[in-house]
Short mmCIF file of C-alpha atoms and ligand atoms in Angstrom, two decimals:
data_model
loop_
_atom_site.label_atom_id
_atom_site.label_comp_id
_atom_site.label_asym_id
_atom_site.label_seq_id
_atom_site.Cartn_x
_atom_site.Cartn_y
_atom_site.Cartn_z
CA MET O 1 29.24 -30.98 -15.10
CA GLY O 2 29.57 -27.07 -17.31
CA LYS O 3 31.38 -24.11 -15.58
CA ASN O 4 28.69 -22.12 -13.58
CA LYS O 5 26.31 -19.67 -15.96
CA THR O 6 26.76 -15.79 -16.12
CA VAL O 7 23.80 -13.78 -16.71
CA PHE O 8 23.54 -10.33 -16.78
CA LEU O 9 21.09 -8.13 -15.49
CA CYS O 10 19.25 -4.93 -14.97
CA ASN O 11 19.86 -3.12 -11.90
CA ASN O 12 16.48 -1.46 -12.22
CA CYS O 13 14.25 -3.54 -13.16
CA GLY O 14 15.94 -7.36 -13.62
CA TYR O 15 15.99 -7.60 -17.66
CA GLU O 16 17.78 -10.09 -18.41
CA SER O 17 20.67 -10.98 -21.13
CA ILE O 18 23.27 -12.88 -22.13
CA ARG O 19 25.73 -10.31 -22.60
CA TRP O 20 26.45 -6.93 -21.06
CA LEU O 21 24.69 -4.21 -22.81
CA GLY O 22 25.44 -0.21 -22.11
CA ARG O 23 21.49 0.96 -21.94
CA CYS O 24 18.70 -2.11 -20.70
CA PRO O 25 15.89 -2.15 -23.67
CA SER O 26 13.48 -2.83 -21.20
CA CYS O 27 13.31 0.14 -19.30
CA LYS O 28 15.74 2.23 -21.20
CA GLU O 29 17.87 3.25 -17.99
CA TRP O 30 21.70 3.14 -18.85
CA ASN O 31 24.58 1.68 -17.44
CA THR O 32 21.99 -0.84 -14.50
CA LEU O 33 22.90 -4.15 -16.18
CA GLU O 34 25.41 -5.88 -14.25
CA GLU O 35 27.07 -9.91 -14.24
CA PHE O 36 25.61 -12.57 -11.89
CA ARG O 37 27.23 -15.92 -11.94
CA VAL O 38 24.13 -18.17 -11.72
CA PRO O 39 25.46 -20.38 -8.82
CA ASP O 40 25.78 -24.60 -10.14
CA GLU O 41 22.36 -25.72 -8.48
CA LYS O 42 23.79 -28.81 -7.48
CA LYS O 43 26.49 -27.49 -5.20
CA SER O 44 24.78 -24.59 -3.28
CA SER O 45 21.32 -26.72 -2.80
CA PRO O 46 21.18 -30.26 -2.46
CA ARG O 47 17.26 -30.97 -2.62
CA PRO O 48 15.33 -31.72 0.15
CA LEU O 49 14.03 -35.22 -0.24
CA GLN O 50 11.26 -35.29 1.90
CA ASN O 51 8.08 -33.99 0.26
CA THR O 52 8.86 -35.12 -3.38
CA GLN O 53 5.93 -37.92 -3.39
CA PRO O 54 2.93 -36.46 -5.04
CA VAL O 55 0.09 -36.70 -2.22
CA SER O 56 -3.40 -36.61 -3.15
CA ILE O 57 -5.61 -32.89 -2.85
CA THR O 58 -7.77 -34.48 -0.80
CA ASP O 59 -5.59 -35.84 1.68
CA ILE O 60 -4.16 -32.89 2.75
CA ASP O 61 -5.01 -32.43 6.22
CA LEU O 62 -7.45 -29.08 6.24
CA THR O 63 -8.61 -29.16 9.41
CA THR O 64 -6.72 -27.19 11.35
CA ASP O 65 -6.81 -23.73 11.57
CA ILE O 66 -2.53 -22.84 10.41
CA ARG O 67 -3.28 -19.09 10.52
CA MET O 68 -0.99 -17.51 12.51
CA LEU O 69 -2.59 -14.29 14.15
CA THR O 70 -0.33 -12.00 14.91
CA GLY O 71 -2.40 -9.20 16.82
CA ILE O 72 -2.44 -6.39 15.64
CA SER O 73 -5.57 -6.24 13.45
CA GLU O 74 -4.91 -4.38 10.75
CA LEU O 75 -1.90 -5.83 10.02
CA ASP O 76 -3.95 -9.16 10.53
CA ARG O 77 -7.13 -7.79 8.17
CA VAL O 78 -4.41 -6.99 5.27
CA LEU O 79 -2.46 -10.22 5.73
CA GLY O 80 -6.07 -12.50 5.02
CA GLY O 81 -6.56 -13.11 8.29
CA GLY O 82 -2.60 -13.95 9.83
CA ILE O 83 0.19 -15.10 8.82
CA ILE O 84 0.27 -18.80 6.66
CA PRO O 85 3.00 -20.43 8.46
CA GLY O 86 6.04 -20.61 5.65
CA SER O 87 4.85 -17.60 3.34
CA LEU O 88 7.57 -14.74 2.72
CA VAL O 89 6.29 -11.25 3.05
CA LEU O 90 7.46 -8.56 2.15
CA PHE O 91 7.15 -4.86 2.76
CA GLY O 92 8.08 -1.77 0.99
CA GLY O 93 7.88 1.24 2.13
CA GLU O 94 9.36 4.57 2.15
CA PRO O 95 12.22 6.15 4.30
CA GLY O 96 11.19 6.19 7.80
CA ILE O 97 7.65 5.34 7.27
CA GLY O 98 7.64 3.13 9.90
CA LYS O 99 8.32 -0.55 8.55
CA SER O 100 10.65 -1.26 11.13
CA THR O 101 8.00 0.16 14.23
CA LEU O 102 5.70 -1.77 12.80
CA LEU O 103 7.40 -4.87 12.42
CA LEU O 104 8.91 -4.54 15.33
CA GLN O 105 5.61 -4.24 17.55
CA ALA O 106 4.31 -7.58 15.69
CA ALA O 107 7.29 -9.14 16.97
CA GLN O 108 5.89 -8.25 20.46
CA THR O 109 3.08 -9.01 20.11
CA LEU O 110 3.86 -12.58 18.86
CA ALA O 111 5.88 -13.10 21.53
CA THR O 112 4.10 -12.46 23.95
CA ARG O 113 1.45 -15.16 22.27
CA GLY O 114 3.85 -17.30 23.22
CA ASN O 115 6.15 -17.67 19.55
CA ASN O 116 9.94 -16.60 19.22
CA VAL O 117 10.66 -14.26 16.92
CA LEU O 118 14.48 -13.87 15.42
CA TYR O 119 14.82 -10.08 14.24
CA VAL O 120 17.81 -9.91 12.10
CA THR O 121 18.61 -6.11 12.04
CA GLY O 122 21.03 -5.29 8.86
CA GLU O 123 20.27 -1.63 8.78
CA GLU O 124 20.35 -0.83 12.94
CA SER O 125 22.89 -2.34 15.67
CA VAL O 126 20.84 -3.72 18.08
CA GLN O 127 21.80 -0.96 21.18
CA GLN O 128 19.03 0.92 18.26
CA VAL O 129 17.08 -1.94 17.94
CA GLY O 130 16.82 -2.33 21.41
CA LEU O 131 16.05 1.09 22.21
CA ARG O 132 13.64 1.62 19.76
CA ALA O 133 11.97 -1.77 21.25
CA LYS O 134 11.62 -0.71 24.71
CA ARG O 135 10.24 3.33 23.27
CA LEU O 136 7.55 1.13 21.91
CA SER O 137 7.05 -1.58 25.40
CA ALA O 138 8.04 -4.14 23.66
CA LEU O 139 10.68 -5.43 25.29
CA ASP O 140 10.09 -9.01 25.15
CA SER O 141 12.40 -11.88 25.93
CA SER O 142 11.80 -13.82 23.44
CA ILE O 143 12.04 -11.42 20.63
CA LEU O 144 16.13 -12.66 19.78
CA LEU O 145 18.33 -9.44 17.77
CA LEU O 146 20.52 -10.60 15.73
CA ALA O 147 22.35 -7.91 13.87
CA GLU O 148 23.69 -9.84 10.61
CA HIS O 149 24.20 -8.93 6.84
CA SER O 150 25.36 -12.67 6.10
CA LEU O 151 22.71 -14.87 4.43
CA GLU O 152 24.80 -17.98 4.98
CA VAL O 153 24.52 -17.16 9.87
CA VAL O 154 20.64 -16.20 8.97
CA GLU O 155 20.70 -19.46 7.46
CA GLU O 156 21.90 -20.94 10.30
CA ALA O 157 20.15 -19.03 12.61
CA ILE O 158 17.26 -20.25 11.35
CA ARG O 159 17.90 -23.69 11.01
CA SER O 160 19.40 -24.13 14.63
CA ILE O 161 16.73 -21.91 16.64
CA HIS O 162 13.72 -22.86 14.65
CA PRO O 163 11.94 -19.08 15.31
CA PRO O 164 7.78 -19.66 14.11
CA VAL O 165 8.64 -15.95 12.93
CA VAL O 166 11.34 -14.68 11.51
CA ILE O 167 11.95 -10.60 10.20
CA ILE O 168 14.38 -9.32 8.19
CA ASP O 169 15.09 -5.85 7.60
CA SER O 170 15.87 -5.10 5.36
CA ILE O 171 16.43 -7.84 2.20
CA GLN O 172 19.24 -4.61 0.55
CA THR O 173 21.46 -5.67 3.39
CA VAL O 174 21.62 -8.69 2.87
CA PHE O 175 23.89 -10.60 1.20
CA SER O 176 25.28 -14.46 -0.11
CA ASP O 177 29.05 -14.86 0.33
CA THR O 178 28.14 -17.15 -3.29
CA LEU O 179 27.83 -13.79 -5.66
CA THR O 180 30.34 -11.47 -5.69
CA SER O 181 28.31 -8.86 -6.54
CA SER O 182 27.85 -6.05 -3.26
CA PRO O 183 24.84 -6.24 -1.12
CA GLY O 184 21.77 -4.21 -2.28
CA THR O 185 22.20 -4.83 -5.77
CA VAL O 186 20.62 -6.76 -8.27
CA SER O 187 21.27 -10.18 -8.05
CA GLN O 188 22.68 -10.26 -4.30
CA ILE O 189 18.86 -9.17 -4.05
CA ARG O 190 17.17 -12.10 -5.95
CA GLU O 191 19.64 -14.97 -4.85
CA CYS O 192 18.89 -14.49 -1.03
CA THR O 193 15.24 -13.89 -1.68
CA ALA O 194 14.96 -16.88 -4.14
CA ARG O 195 17.08 -18.69 -0.37
CA LEU O 196 14.72 -17.14 2.29
CA MET O 197 11.75 -19.09 -0.21
CA ARG O 198 12.93 -21.53 0.21
CA LEU O 199 13.37 -22.16 4.05
CA ALA O 200 10.93 -20.93 4.74
CA LYS O 201 9.37 -23.51 2.66
CA ASP O 202 11.70 -26.27 4.07
CA THR O 203 11.54 -25.50 6.99
CA GLY O 204 7.75 -23.97 7.87
CA CYS O 205 8.91 -20.65 9.72
CA SER O 206 7.12 -17.37 8.06
CA ILE O 207 9.71 -15.06 7.07
CA LEU O 208 8.87 -11.14 7.06
CA LEU O 209 11.64 -8.89 4.43
CA VAL O 210 11.32 -4.75 4.75
CA GLY O 211 11.90 -3.58 1.43
CA HIS O 212 12.75 -0.14 0.29
CA VAL O 213 11.10 1.68 -2.26
CA THR O 214 12.46 3.41 -4.72
CA LYS O 215 12.39 7.39 -6.16
CA ASP O 216 9.40 6.91 -8.56
CA GLY O 217 7.68 4.56 -5.62
CA GLY O 218 7.95 0.60 -7.15
CA LEU O 219 10.61 -2.04 -4.88
CA ALA O 220 14.27 -1.60 -5.18
CA GLY O 221 15.71 -4.19 -6.85
CA PRO O 222 13.46 -6.18 -9.95
CA LYS O 223 10.21 -6.45 -9.65
CA THR O 224 10.86 -10.27 -9.52
CA LEU O 225 11.28 -9.56 -6.43
CA GLU O 226 7.30 -9.30 -5.87
CA HIS O 227 7.06 -12.45 -7.91
CA MET O 228 9.18 -14.97 -5.62
CA VAL O 229 7.03 -14.04 -2.43
CA ASP O 230 3.99 -14.90 -1.69
CA CYS O 231 2.57 -11.60 0.02
CA VAL O 232 3.47 -7.86 -1.12
CA LEU O 233 2.44 -5.08 1.84
CA ASN O 234 3.33 -1.69 0.99
CA PHE O 235 3.33 0.65 4.52
CA GLU O 236 2.30 4.38 2.47
CA GLY O 237 1.69 8.04 4.29
CA ASP O 238 2.57 11.22 4.42
CA ARG O 239 5.48 11.38 6.34
CA HIS O 240 4.19 15.11 7.53
CA HIS O 241 0.63 13.14 8.56
CA VAL O 242 0.82 11.31 11.55
CA PHE O 243 -1.48 7.97 9.61
CA ARG O 244 0.49 5.41 7.11
CA LEU O 245 -1.37 2.94 5.21
CA LEU O 246 -0.93 -0.96 4.97
CA ARG O 247 -2.08 -1.84 1.92
CA CYS O 248 -2.06 -5.25 0.32
CA VAL O 249 -0.37 -5.18 -3.33
CA LYS O 250 -0.38 -8.81 -3.88
CA ASN O 251 -1.70 -11.61 -1.63
CA ARG O 252 -1.32 -16.05 -2.43
CA PHE O 253 -3.39 -16.80 0.28
CA GLY O 254 -6.14 -13.16 0.27
CA SER O 255 -7.49 -10.83 -0.56
CA THR O 256 -5.46 -7.48 -2.39
CA ASN O 257 -8.08 -5.58 -1.59
CA GLU O 258 -7.45 -4.72 2.21
CA ILE O 259 -6.28 -1.56 3.31
CA GLY O 260 -5.03 -1.19 7.27
CA VAL O 261 -5.08 2.21 8.99
CA PHE O 262 -2.90 3.59 11.88
CA LEU O 263 -1.35 6.39 13.42
CA MET O 264 2.49 7.16 14.37
CA THR O 265 2.41 8.16 17.43
CA ALA O 266 5.46 8.73 19.84
CA ALA O 267 4.90 5.19 21.62
CA GLY O 268 4.38 3.17 17.96
CA LEU O 269 1.81 2.89 15.67
CA GLU O 270 -1.71 2.58 16.95
CA VAL O 271 -4.23 0.63 15.41
CA VAL O 272 -6.77 3.34 13.22
CA ASN O 273 -10.92 1.31 14.22
CA ASN O 274 -12.63 3.81 12.30
CA PRO O 275 -10.66 5.83 10.16
CA SER O 276 -12.97 8.10 8.27
CA GLN O 277 -13.31 10.06 11.64
CA LEU O 278 -9.72 10.71 10.79
CA PHE O 279 -9.70 12.20 7.34
CA LEU O 280 -13.23 14.30 7.71
CA SER O 281 -12.24 17.99 8.71
CA GLN O 282 -13.56 18.88 12.61
CA GLY O 283 -16.13 21.51 12.28
CA ASP O 284 -18.63 23.08 10.13
CA SER O 285 -18.01 22.72 6.70
CA GLN O 286 -17.26 25.72 4.11
CA PRO O 287 -17.73 26.72 0.54
CA GLY O 288 -15.45 24.24 -1.50
CA ALA O 289 -15.85 21.56 0.93
CA GLY O 290 -17.23 18.53 -0.34
CA VAL O 291 -17.23 15.19 1.44
CA THR O 292 -17.39 11.77 -0.53
CA ALA O 293 -17.17 8.10 -0.48
CA THR O 294 -14.28 6.11 -1.48
CA MET O 295 -13.90 2.28 -0.38
CA GLU O 296 -10.91 1.07 0.63
CA GLY O 297 -11.00 -2.53 -0.19
CA SER O 298 -14.25 -3.87 1.39
CA ARG O 299 -14.24 -0.59 3.71
CA PRO O 300 -15.96 2.43 2.97
CA LEU O 301 -13.67 5.36 4.04
CA LEU O 302 -15.99 8.96 4.23
CA VAL O 303 -13.02 11.91 3.07
CA GLU O 304 -12.68 15.42 2.09
CA ILE O 305 -12.53 16.93 -1.19
CA GLN O 306 -11.35 20.33 -0.93
CA ALA O 307 -11.12 22.90 -4.03
CA LEU O 308 -9.94 26.57 -3.61
CA VAL O 309 -10.99 28.32 -7.46
CA ALA O 310 -8.72 31.70 -8.11
CA ALA O 311 -9.17 34.42 -10.43
CA THR O 312 -5.99 33.30 -13.17
CA GLY O 313 -2.97 35.77 -14.16
CA PHE O 314 -2.19 33.51 -16.53
CA ALA O 315 -2.86 33.19 -19.97
CA THR O 316 -3.72 29.33 -19.50
CA PRO O 317 -5.25 28.54 -16.08
CA ARG O 318 -3.02 26.67 -13.76
CA ARG O 319 -5.55 23.82 -13.02
CA MET O 320 -3.80 21.38 -10.17
CA ALA O 321 -4.76 18.25 -8.30
CA GLU O 322 -3.17 16.47 -4.85
CA GLY O 323 -4.66 13.14 -3.64
CA LEU O 324 -6.35 13.07 -7.60
CA ASP O 325 -5.50 13.01 -10.74
CA TYR O 326 -4.52 14.96 -12.52
CA ASN O 327 -6.80 14.24 -16.08
CA ARG O 328 -9.35 13.13 -14.28
CA VAL O 329 -9.38 16.72 -12.99
CA SER O 330 -8.93 18.55 -15.40
CA LEU O 331 -11.85 16.03 -17.27
CA LEU O 332 -14.20 16.75 -14.75
CA LEU O 333 -13.33 20.84 -14.32
CA ALA O 334 -14.38 20.36 -18.40
CA VAL O 335 -17.63 18.79 -17.62
CA LEU O 336 -18.21 21.30 -15.29
CA GLU O 337 -17.95 24.20 -17.12
CA LYS O 338 -19.74 22.71 -20.13
CA ARG O 339 -22.23 21.16 -18.44
CA GLY O 340 -22.45 22.40 -14.71
CA GLY O 341 -22.78 26.59 -17.39
CA LEU O 342 -20.02 27.24 -14.53
CA LEU O 343 -18.06 29.93 -16.32
CA LEU O 344 -14.10 28.27 -15.43
CA GLN O 345 -11.60 29.42 -17.32
CA GLY O 346 -10.68 32.24 -16.14
CA HIS O 347 -9.86 30.82 -12.90
CA ASP O 348 -7.54 28.56 -11.62
CA ILE O 349 -7.97 25.71 -9.45
CA TYR O 350 -7.15 23.22 -6.63
CA VAL O 351 -8.08 20.22 -5.94
CA ASN O 352 -7.24 18.28 -2.41
CA VAL O 353 -8.84 15.00 -1.31
CA VAL O 354 -7.56 16.02 3.19
CA GLY O 355 -5.22 14.43 4.88
CA GLY O 356 -3.11 13.32 1.93
CA VAL O 357 -5.20 10.18 0.92
CA GLN O 358 -4.97 9.48 -2.41
CA ILE O 359 -7.91 8.10 -4.66
CA ASN O 360 -8.68 6.18 -8.09
CA GLU O 361 -11.92 5.22 -7.91
CA PRO O 362 -14.30 7.17 -10.22
CA ALA O 363 -16.98 7.58 -7.46
CA VAL O 364 -15.55 10.73 -6.46
CA ASP O 365 -16.05 12.48 -9.02
CA LEU O 366 -19.39 14.67 -7.94
CA ALA O 367 -18.23 15.37 -4.94
CA VAL O 368 -15.15 16.94 -7.53
CA ILE O 369 -17.59 18.65 -9.30
CA LEU O 370 -19.11 20.34 -6.19
CA ALA O 371 -16.50 20.91 -3.86
CA ALA O 372 -15.50 23.18 -7.28
CA ALA O 373 -18.82 25.04 -7.60
CA SER O 374 -18.75 25.45 -4.59
CA ALA O 375 -16.31 27.18 -4.52
CA PHE O 376 -16.67 28.85 -7.38
CA ARG O 377 -19.51 30.21 -6.24
CA GLU O 378 -17.88 30.99 -2.85
CA LYS O 379 -21.26 28.97 -1.22
CA LYS O 380 -21.15 26.20 1.21
CA LEU O 381 -22.77 23.01 0.46
CA LEU O 382 -25.85 21.50 2.55
CA PRO O 383 -24.53 21.11 6.11
CA LYS O 384 -23.89 17.00 6.73
CA LEU O 385 -23.98 16.43 3.00
CA LEU O 386 -22.45 12.61 1.69
CA VAL O 387 -21.49 13.05 -2.28
CA VAL O 388 -21.41 9.65 -4.60
CA GLY O 389 -20.81 9.52 -8.11
CA GLU O 390 -19.52 8.65 -11.00
CA VAL O 391 -19.42 11.71 -13.74
CA GLY O 392 -19.45 10.66 -17.76
CA LEU O 393 -19.20 13.42 -20.03
CA THR O 394 -22.21 14.27 -20.64
CA GLY O 395 -22.77 15.47 -17.40
CA GLU O 396 -24.77 12.18 -16.44
CA VAL O 397 -24.48 10.66 -12.99
CA ARG O 398 -23.37 6.74 -12.96
CA ALA O 399 -24.28 4.66 -11.05
CA VAL O 400 -21.43 3.56 -8.53
CA SER O 401 -20.99 0.31 -6.26
CA ARG O 402 -21.76 -1.03 -2.74
CA LEU O 403 -23.88 2.44 -2.13
CA ASP O 404 -25.41 0.46 0.44
CA GLN O 405 -22.30 0.32 2.31
CA ARG O 406 -21.08 3.65 1.41
CA LEU O 407 -24.59 5.46 2.93
CA GLN O 408 -24.44 2.85 6.00
CA GLU O 409 -21.07 4.39 7.05
CA ALA O 410 -22.03 8.13 6.47
CA ALA O 411 -24.92 7.36 9.07
CA LYS O 412 -22.81 6.27 10.99
CA LEU O 413 -21.19 9.64 11.04
CA GLY O 414 -24.34 11.27 11.44
CA PHE O 415 -24.47 12.35 8.12
CA THR O 416 -28.20 13.23 7.33
CA THR O 417 -28.45 14.15 3.63
CA ALA O 418 -27.01 12.29 0.22
CA ILE O 419 -26.49 12.87 -3.33
CA VAL O 420 -26.23 9.50 -5.05
CA PRO O 421 -26.81 8.44 -8.58
CA GLU O 422 -30.19 6.70 -9.41
CA ILE O 423 -29.82 2.45 -8.22
CA GLY O 424 -32.53 0.37 -7.40
CA GLY O 425 -32.51 -1.31 -4.32
CA ILE O 426 -30.70 -0.43 -1.82
CA LYS O 427 -31.39 -0.12 1.76
CA VAL O 428 -31.22 3.27 3.15
CA PRO O 429 -30.15 4.56 6.63
CA PRO O 430 -33.93 5.94 8.21
CA SER O 431 -31.37 8.75 9.29
CA LEU O 432 -30.22 9.77 5.69
CA GLU O 433 -32.54 11.65 3.25
CA VAL O 434 -31.26 10.59 -0.18
CA HIS O 435 -31.28 12.00 -3.27
CA PRO O 436 -31.02 10.35 -6.54
CA VAL O 437 -29.79 12.87 -9.59
CA THR O 438 -28.88 11.48 -13.09
CA SER O 439 -27.00 14.39 -14.40
CA ILE O 440 -24.72 17.44 -12.69
CA SER O 441 -26.80 19.65 -12.75
CA GLY O 442 -29.67 18.04 -10.51
CA ALA O 443 -26.66 17.20 -8.27
CA LEU O 444 -26.20 20.77 -8.82
CA GLN O 445 -29.66 22.26 -7.54
CA ILE O 446 -30.42 19.96 -4.78
CA ALA O 447 -26.28 20.79 -2.85
CA PHE O 448 -26.96 23.94 -2.84
CA GLY O 449 -30.01 23.51 -0.97
CA GLY O 450 -32.24 24.02 -4.39
CA GLY O 451 -33.57 27.24 -6.12
CA ASP O 452 -30.16 29.10 -7.18
CA ASN O 453 -28.57 26.99 -10.10
CA SER O 454 -26.66 30.50 -11.58
N1 LIG A 501 10.15 9.41 19.88
C1 LIG A 501 9.19 9.52 18.13
N2 LIG A 501 7.95 10.11 18.25
C2 LIG A 501 7.33 10.01 17.12
N3 LIG A 501 7.43 9.69 16.55
C3 LIG A 501 8.49 8.86 15.69
C4 LIG A 501 9.76 8.86 17.08
N4 LIG A 501 10.56 7.98 16.97
C5 LIG A 501 10.28 7.92 15.81
N5 LIG A 501 9.30 8.52 15.10
C6 LIG A 501 8.58 7.93 14.08
O1 LIG A 501 8.76 6.78 13.76
C7 LIG A 501 9.21 6.63 12.01
C8 LIG A 501 11.14 5.78 11.80
O2 LIG A 501 10.52 4.53 11.75
P1 LIG A 501 10.65 3.33 11.25
O3 LIG A 501 12.38 3.38 11.79
O4 LIG A 501 10.17 2.46 11.90
O5 LIG A 501 11.03 4.08 9.97
P2 LIG A 501 11.78 2.66 9.01
O6 LIG A 501 10.56 2.83 7.26
O7 LIG A 501 12.16 1.54 9.22
O8 LIG A 501 12.75 3.69 8.09
P3 LIG A 501 14.09 3.31 7.32
O9 LIG A 501 13.96 3.55 6.06
O10 LIG A 501 14.71 4.00 7.77
O11 LIG A 501 14.48 1.88 7.78
C9 LIG A 501 10.13 8.62 11.93
O12 LIG A 501 9.52 9.24 10.84
C10 LIG A 501 8.91 8.66 12.95
O13 LIG A 501 7.47 9.63 11.83
MG1 LIG A 502 13.69 0.46 9.37
#
């Protein structure tokens, strides 16, 4: 038996090196490498003897639906139809976004469905969690609280109680006695996650981990954490807005395209069944506003794009984009200037997506262009108008995917006119007057009610 192996791991990106280095060659951060003693496998975890025989893939019992519904419809959808027993799910999110709230509510709905839930809290005391549970009306005797940091104690509790679902809030606070480094360091997070993964597979209980994110938006701890778990969900949203988006980043058992929309209220997170309504401004549209439909997973979402055009006081006019890619907006404004014939260079232009939604889909291009044109001309677009289309550098309007679904969503919300790219064979809802266009000049003409195109 050799000695324990020692490696050095980067705290920031998880890079592994056999010697200490001042600067990580991978992420270029200084002083982030730290020593990690790889525990002796034979000593620390004896291999389970069961399940080691190969089985034929056709002999596996697939008749029963093994997914466990949490009872929160949006969460179940994002998970791909419920939690798979024995899976490890990681919930990431910025501080205060509502991770603990969501998981406590999930614990409550799971408990009412007759499941024991073990809630390990490393960040708050049991009283504090209890107070939150009271506010969320999540006081249920099947939810067991454990205020603990030691991984060994948590493992012991899971093995003795054998709950179908375990929530660990958060993985950064859990530490293992077999390692010398402090909680929250990359070696601890890596080792604890690996041990929990093995435990989940051995016992068949599903473990939901809360993970903090760093200031640049990645999950704190190494990227390797994302590889180890079965499913990574990100809880996003602007803390100044009441809605929160649950986005799936990785899912071994389902689609990664789904998002869940929630509203944060005093009584906890509420499921939003019709998100489009949430992001549209109420009342009459104003100059500089245009509505478009973006696909969030398999669901269309109507959002309003707003633009403000003001005479500039700078030699180089300012361009600002909120919720959209800055470079993409600059490019679209250049296309509008050159192909649409609007003299924008003496103006500062600000473009914003209402409600703090982040969009990175080219299908909203045409709406950005029309909103900017409307702001520049100080003229409203047609009322109840939906604009969809990708715009190319020559000013052409290009096809987008799933146009039918986008149009249906618009019709459902009372839109009467739509400007879309030319695509054959789409089903148009009867209440919607659809104008296919091939270029932005055609779109500009229709959007302002025909005629004047100056
Ligand atoms: N009484 C209340 N009324 C309305 N909203 C509340 C109330 N109490 C808490 N909240 C909301 O809950 C959020 C905190 O939720 P929670 O503690 O679940 O976040 P978290 O993501 O777990 O945070 P952390 O990273 O600190 O653990 C607050 O930012 C606030 O928006
Ligand atoms: Mg929390």
